[in-house]
Amino acid sequence: MSKLKIAELFYSIQGEGRYMGVPSVFLRTFGCNFTCSGFGMPRGEMSAERDAIAERMVEFRDYNELPLVSTGCDSYASWDPRFKDLSPMLETDAIVDRIMQILPHRRWEDEHLVITGGEPLLGWQRAYPNLLDHPSMHRLKEITFETNGTQPLSPEFKEYLLKWRAQREITFSVSAKLPGSGEQWSEAILPEVVCEYEQVGYTYLKLVVATEQDLADAEQAVLEYRTAGFTGPVYVMPVGGVERVYTLNNRAVAEMAMRKGWRYSDRLQVPLFKNEWGT
Ligand code: SF4
């Protein structure tokens, strides 16, 4: 039996990308290869909000008690080692049991599974076949991996997914990290990795933008992905894990999308649920 370290497992409405509005189970794995401390900060500066929260760690007994942040990665507790004790290591059977408990009909109907993070395509790839092959998961028809697009698929997992998709739908929602995230271009924009996802499932780019500089970076990134052979759609999405930041730039980002002929992705979880944990 395989195990996964789970930061969050919850049922909500998918707020972003291709499946916006679809009832979905979110399985948030622990661990990421980035920190994305630049989100919401002036270019070149890094958020210290996470550090301030970590200093108050004794106050928090549960993941859902952690404060939301307006700068940096809004799912910081799903990868920062200082918060790791809030994410239990669970066997896949136990995860499936929890999924069945939170589905409204106690079985898969029209819901969709989102495997997110952190970065869900780190070492956990080896555990997913065990999870997806569980008898209670056989009715599941649609799955999305929300990834930063930097992790190649292992040959074994790629082969598994190619078989899994024979009668089902696999999506890779690739939120590639532009320089506004604080990450290095050479480590974040890896077109060959994303082109490989396209061989396995429906794949799109979902780029977080706030400023004209972000938009210029997005154009350059899209050019590099296209040059490498990527054919999927491009979404732009407003920055903003909290409502006051999101509402500052959602319309401007929608207008950027129209100018470029790209798709606009909302963050429905922000206006609907204030982006609280578990939404
Ligand atoms: S890649 Fe995603 S989960 Fe990882 S630090 Fe960046 S925003 Fe957070």
CSV table of C-alpha atoms and ligand atoms in Angstrom, one decimal:
chain,number,residue,atom,x,y,z
A,1,MET,CA,0.0,0.0,0.0
A,2,SER,CA,1.3,3.5,-0.9
A,3,LYS,CA,1.2,6.6,1.3
A,4,LEU,CA,0.7,10.3,0.5
A,5,LYS,CA,1.4,13.2,2.7
A,6,ILE,CA,-1.8,15.2,2.5
A,7,ALA,CA,-2.0,18.9,3.3
A,8,GLU,CA,-5.7,19.2,2.5
A,9,LEU,CA,-8.6,17.0,1.3
A,10,PHE,CA,-11.9,18.8,0.6
A,11,TYR,CA,-14.9,19.1,-1.6
A,12,SER,CA,-15.6,22.3,-3.3
A,13,ILE,CA,-16.3,24.0,-6.7
A,14,GLN,CA,-13.3,24.2,-9.0
A,15,GLY,CA,-12.7,27.9,-9.2
A,16,GLU,CA,-10.0,28.1,-11.9
A,17,GLY,CA,-9.3,26.9,-15.5
A,18,ARG,CA,-11.1,24.4,-17.7
A,19,TYR,CA,-13.3,23.0,-15.0
A,20,MET,CA,-14.5,26.3,-13.4
A,21,GLY,CA,-17.8,25.6,-11.7
A,22,VAL,CA,-17.5,21.8,-11.6
A,23,PRO,CA,-18.0,20.1,-8.2
A,24,SER,CA,-14.6,18.7,-7.3
A,25,VAL,CA,-12.6,16.8,-4.7
A,26,PHE,CA,-9.3,18.5,-4.0
A,27,LEU,CA,-6.4,16.4,-2.9
A,28,ARG,CA,-3.5,18.7,-1.9
A,29,THR,CA,-0.2,16.9,-1.5
A,30,PHE,CA,2.6,18.2,0.6
A,31,GLY,CA,5.8,19.5,-0.9
A,32,CYS,CA,6.9,21.9,-3.6
A,33,ASN,CA,10.2,22.7,-5.5
A,34,PHE,CA,9.4,26.4,-5.4
A,35,THR,CA,8.5,29.1,-2.8
A,36,CYS,CA,7.0,31.8,-5.1
A,37,SER,CA,7.7,34.5,-2.5
A,38,GLY,CA,7.4,37.3,-5.2
A,39,PHE,CA,3.7,37.1,-5.8
A,40,GLY,CA,2.0,40.4,-5.0
A,41,MET,CA,5.3,42.1,-4.2
A,42,PRO,CA,7.2,44.9,-6.1
A,43,ARG,CA,9.5,43.2,-8.6
A,44,GLY,CA,12.6,41.8,-6.9
A,45,GLU,CA,11.2,41.8,-3.4
A,46,MET,CA,10.1,38.8,-1.5
A,47,SER,CA,7.2,38.3,0.9
A,48,ALA,CA,7.9,37.8,4.6
A,49,GLU,CA,4.3,37.1,5.5
A,50,ARG,CA,4.9,33.3,5.7
A,51,ASP,CA,7.9,33.8,8.1
A,52,ALA,CA,5.8,35.9,10.4
A,53,ILE,CA,3.1,33.2,10.5
A,54,ALA,CA,5.7,30.5,11.2
A,55,GLU,CA,7.0,32.4,14.2
A,56,ARG,CA,3.5,32.1,15.7
A,57,MET,CA,3.2,28.4,14.9
A,58,VAL,CA,2.3,27.4,18.5
A,59,GLU,CA,-1.0,29.2,18.0
A,60,PHE,CA,-2.1,26.8,15.2
A,61,ARG,CA,-3.3,23.3,15.9
A,62,ASP,CA,-5.0,22.7,12.6
A,63,TYR,CA,-4.3,23.6,8.9
A,64,ASN,CA,-7.7,25.5,8.8
A,65,GLU,CA,-6.6,27.9,11.6
A,66,LEU,CA,-3.7,29.3,9.6
A,67,PRO,CA,-4.0,32.9,8.4
A,68,LEU,CA,-4.4,33.6,4.7
A,69,VAL,CA,-1.7,35.7,3.0
A,70,SER,CA,-1.9,38.5,0.5
A,71,THR,CA,1.6,38.1,-0.8
A,72,GLY,CA,3.7,35.1,-1.7
A,73,CYS,CA,2.3,31.6,-2.3
A,74,ASP,CA,-1.3,31.3,-1.0
A,75,SER,CA,-0.9,27.6,-0.2
A,76,TYR,CA,2.4,28.0,1.7
A,77,ALA,CA,1.5,25.5,4.4
A,78,SER,CA,1.4,22.8,1.7
A,79,TRP,CA,5.1,22.8,1.3
A,80,ASP,CA,6.9,24.9,3.9
A,81,PRO,CA,8.6,22.4,6.2
A,82,ARG,CA,7.8,24.5,9.2
A,83,PHE,CA,4.1,23.6,8.7
A,84,LYS,CA,4.7,19.9,7.8
A,85,ASP,CA,3.2,18.5,11.1
A,86,LEU,CA,-0.2,19.8,10.0
A,87,SER,CA,-0.1,17.4,7.0
A,88,PRO,CA,-0.6,13.8,7.9
A,89,MET,CA,0.9,10.9,6.0
A,90,LEU,CA,-2.0,8.7,5.0
A,91,GLU,CA,-2.3,5.3,3.3
A,92,THR,CA,-4.2,5.4,0.0
A,93,ASP,CA,-7.0,3.3,1.5
A,94,ALA,CA,-7.6,5.9,4.2
A,95,ILE,CA,-7.5,8.7,1.6
A,96,VAL,CA,-10.2,6.9,-0.5
A,97,ASP,CA,-12.3,6.4,2.6
A,98,ARG,CA,-12.2,10.1,3.3
A,99,ILE,CA,-13.0,10.9,-0.3
A,100,MET,CA,-16.1,8.7,-0.2
A,101,GLN,CA,-17.2,10.5,3.1
A,102,ILE,CA,-17.1,13.9,1.5
A,103,LEU,CA,-18.8,13.1,-1.8
A,104,PRO,CA,-22.5,13.9,-1.6
A,105,HIS,CA,-23.6,10.5,-2.8
A,106,ARG,CA,-20.7,8.6,-1.1
A,107,ARG,CA,-19.5,7.6,-4.6
A,108,TRP,CA,-18.3,9.3,-7.7
A,109,GLU,CA,-21.1,10.7,-9.9
A,110,ASP,CA,-20.3,13.8,-12.0
A,111,GLU,CA,-17.6,15.1,-9.7
A,112,HIS,CA,-14.0,15.7,-10.8
A,113,LEU,CA,-10.8,15.0,-8.9
A,114,VAL,CA,-8.1,17.7,-8.6
A,115,ILE,CA,-4.7,16.6,-7.5
A,116,THR,CA,-2.9,19.8,-6.5
A,117,GLY,CA,-0.2,21.0,-4.2
A,118,GLY,CA,2.3,22.1,-3.4
A,119,GLU,CA,3.7,20.4,-6.5
A,120,PRO,CA,1.8,17.1,-7.0
A,121,LEU,CA,4.1,15.7,-9.6
A,122,LEU,CA,7.1,15.5,-7.3
A,123,GLY,CA,7.8,12.0,-5.8
A,124,TRP,CA,4.1,11.3,-5.3
A,125,GLN,CA,3.8,10.0,-8.9
A,126,ARG,CA,4.6,6.5,-7.6
A,127,ALA,CA,1.6,6.5,-5.2
A,128,TYR,CA,-1.2,7.7,-7.6
A,129,PRO,CA,-1.7,4.3,-9.4
A,130,ASN,CA,-2.4,2.7,-6.0
A,131,LEU,CA,-4.9,5.5,-5.2
A,132,LEU,CA,-6.6,5.5,-8.6
A,133,ASP,CA,-6.8,1.7,-8.9
A,134,HIS,CA,-8.8,1.4,-5.6
A,135,PRO,CA,-12.2,-0.2,-6.4
A,136,SER,CA,-14.1,2.9,-5.1
A,137,MET,CA,-12.3,5.1,-7.6
A,138,HIS,CA,-13.4,3.2,-10.7
A,139,ARG,CA,-16.4,5.4,-11.4
A,140,LEU,CA,-14.2,8.5,-11.4
A,141,LYS,CA,-14.0,9.8,-15.0
A,142,GLU,CA,-12.1,13.1,-14.9
A,143,ILE,CA,-8.9,14.1,-13.2
A,144,THR,CA,-6.8,17.2,-13.2
A,145,PHE,CA,-3.2,17.6,-12.1
A,146,GLU,CA,-2.5,21.2,-11.1
A,147,THR,CA,1.2,21.5,-11.6
A,148,ASN,CA,3.9,24.1,-12.0
A,149,GLY,CA,5.1,22.3,-15.1
A,150,THR,CA,8.6,21.5,-14.0
A,151,GLN,CA,8.4,17.8,-13.1
A,152,PRO,CA,8.8,15.2,-15.9
A,153,LEU,CA,6.6,12.2,-15.7
A,154,SER,CA,8.3,9.0,-14.7
A,155,PRO,CA,8.2,6.4,-17.5
A,156,GLU,CA,6.1,4.1,-15.2
A,157,PHE,CA,3.6,6.8,-14.4
A,158,LYS,CA,3.3,8.0,-18.0
A,159,GLU,CA,2.6,4.4,-19.1
A,160,TYR,CA,0.0,4.1,-16.3
A,161,LEU,CA,-1.8,7.4,-17.3
A,162,LEU,CA,-1.9,6.4,-21.0
A,163,LYS,CA,-3.8,3.3,-20.0
A,164,TRP,CA,-6.0,5.2,-17.5
A,165,ARG,CA,-7.2,7.7,-20.1
A,166,ALA,CA,-8.5,5.1,-22.5
A,167,GLN,CA,-12.0,5.8,-21.2
A,168,ARG,CA,-11.4,8.7,-19.0
A,169,GLU,CA,-10.2,12.3,-19.2
A,170,ILE,CA,-6.8,13.5,-17.9
A,171,THR,CA,-6.0,17.3,-17.7
A,172,PHE,CA,-2.8,19.0,-16.8
A,173,SER,CA,-3.4,22.5,-15.6
A,174,VAL,CA,0.1,24.1,-15.8
A,175,SER,CA,0.6,27.2,-13.8
A,176,ALA,CA,4.0,28.0,-15.0
A,177,LYS,CA,5.8,30.5,-12.8
A,178,LEU,CA,6.7,33.8,-14.4
A,179,PRO,CA,9.4,36.1,-12.9
A,180,GLY,CA,6.7,37.9,-10.9
A,181,SER,CA,6.5,34.8,-8.7
A,182,GLY,CA,10.1,35.3,-7.7
A,183,GLU,CA,11.3,32.1,-9.4
A,184,GLN,CA,14.1,31.8,-12.0
A,185,TRP,CA,13.0,31.6,-15.6
A,186,SER,CA,15.5,28.8,-16.3
A,187,GLU,CA,14.0,26.7,-13.6
A,188,ALA,CA,10.4,27.6,-14.1
A,189,ILE,CA,9.8,27.7,-17.9
A,190,LEU,CA,10.5,24.2,-19.1
A,191,PRO,CA,8.6,23.7,-22.4
A,192,GLU,CA,9.8,20.2,-23.0
A,193,VAL,CA,8.2,19.0,-19.8
A,194,VAL,CA,4.8,20.5,-20.7
A,195,CYS,CA,5.0,19.1,-24.2
A,196,GLU,CA,5.3,15.7,-22.6
A,197,TYR,CA,2.2,16.2,-20.6
A,198,GLU,CA,0.4,17.0,-23.9
A,199,GLN,CA,1.2,13.4,-25.0
A,200,VAL,CA,-0.8,12.1,-22.0
A,201,GLY,CA,-3.7,14.5,-21.5
A,202,TYR,CA,-5.4,17.7,-22.3
A,203,THR,CA,-2.9,20.4,-21.2
A,204,TYR,CA,-3.2,24.1,-20.9
A,205,LEU,CA,-1.1,27.0,-19.5
A,206,LYS,CA,-2.6,29.1,-16.7
A,207,LEU,CA,-0.4,32.1,-16.1
A,208,VAL,CA,-0.9,34.4,-13.1
A,209,VAL,CA,-0.5,38.1,-14.1
A,210,ALA,CA,-1.0,41.5,-12.5
A,211,THR,CA,1.0,44.0,-14.4
A,212,GLU,CA,2.0,44.9,-18.0
A,213,GLN,CA,5.5,43.5,-17.2
A,214,ASP,CA,3.8,40.2,-16.2
A,215,LEU,CA,2.0,40.2,-19.5
A,216,ALA,CA,5.2,40.8,-21.4
A,217,ASP,CA,6.7,37.8,-19.5
A,218,ALA,CA,3.7,35.7,-20.3
A,219,GLU,CA,4.0,36.5,-24.0
A,220,GLN,CA,7.7,35.5,-24.0
A,221,ALA,CA,6.9,32.3,-22.1
A,222,VAL,CA,4.0,31.4,-24.5
A,223,LEU,CA,6.4,32.0,-27.4
A,224,GLU,CA,8.9,29.5,-25.9
A,225,TYR,CA,6.2,26.9,-25.3
A,226,ARG,CA,4.8,27.3,-28.8
A,227,THR,CA,8.3,27.1,-30.3
A,228,ALA,CA,8.8,23.8,-28.5
A,229,GLY,CA,5.6,22.4,-30.0
A,230,PHE,CA,3.0,23.1,-27.3
A,231,THR,CA,-0.5,23.5,-28.9
A,232,GLY,CA,-2.8,23.8,-25.9
A,233,PRO,CA,-4.8,26.8,-24.8
A,234,VAL,CA,-3.4,29.7,-22.7
A,235,TYR,CA,-5.3,31.2,-19.7
A,236,VAL,CA,-4.3,34.2,-17.8
A,237,MET,CA,-5.5,34.5,-14.2
A,238,PRO,CA,-5.5,37.5,-11.8
A,239,VAL,CA,-3.1,37.4,-8.9
A,240,GLY,CA,-4.9,37.5,-5.5
A,241,GLY,CA,-5.4,34.9,-2.8
A,242,VAL,CA,-7.4,37.5,-0.9
A,243,GLU,CA,-10.4,39.4,-2.2
A,244,ARG,CA,-9.1,42.9,-2.0
A,245,VAL,CA,-6.0,42.0,-4.1
A,246,TYR,CA,-8.1,39.9,-6.6
A,247,THR,CA,-10.7,42.6,-7.2
A,248,LEU,CA,-8.0,45.2,-7.9
A,249,ASN,CA,-6.9,43.4,-11.0
A,250,ASN,CA,-9.4,40.8,-12.2
A,251,ARG,CA,-11.0,43.1,-14.8
A,252,ALA,CA,-7.6,44.4,-16.1
A,253,VAL,CA,-6.5,40.7,-16.5
A,254,ALA,CA,-9.8,39.9,-18.4
A,255,GLU,CA,-9.0,42.8,-20.7
A,256,MET,CA,-5.4,41.6,-21.2
A,257,ALA,CA,-6.8,38.2,-22.1
A,258,MET,CA,-9.1,39.7,-24.7
A,259,ARG,CA,-6.3,41.8,-26.2
A,260,LYS,CA,-4.1,38.7,-26.6
A,261,GLY,CA,-6.8,36.3,-27.7
A,262,TRP,CA,-6.1,34.1,-24.6
A,263,ARG,CA,-8.6,32.7,-22.2
A,264,TYR,CA,-9.5,34.3,-18.9
A,265,SER,CA,-9.5,32.2,-15.8
A,266,ASP,CA,-11.3,33.5,-12.7
A,267,ARG,CA,-10.5,32.4,-9.1
A,268,LEU,CA,-14.1,31.7,-8.2
A,269,GLN,CA,-13.0,30.5,-4.8
A,270,VAL,CA,-12.1,34.1,-3.9
A,271,PRO,CA,-15.4,35.9,-4.5
A,272,LEU,CA,-17.5,32.8,-3.5
A,273,PHE,CA,-15.6,31.5,-0.5
A,274,LYS,CA,-13.0,34.2,0.3
A,275,ASN,CA,-10.4,31.6,-0.5
A,276,GLU,CA,-10.7,30.1,2.9
A,277,TRP,CA,-8.8,26.9,3.6
A,278,GLY,CA,-10.9,24.0,2.3
A,279,THR,CA,-12.3,25.9,-0.7
B,1,SF4,S1,4.6,26.4,-7.4
B,1,SF4,FE1,2.5,26.7,-6.5
B,1,SF4,S2,2.5,25.6,-4.5
B,1,SF4,FE2,4.6,25.8,-5.2
B,1,SF4,S3,5.3,27.7,-4.1
B,1,SF4,FE3,4.6,28.3,-6.2
B,1,SF4,S4,2.5,28.9,-6.0
B,1,SF4,FE4,3.1,27.7,-4.2
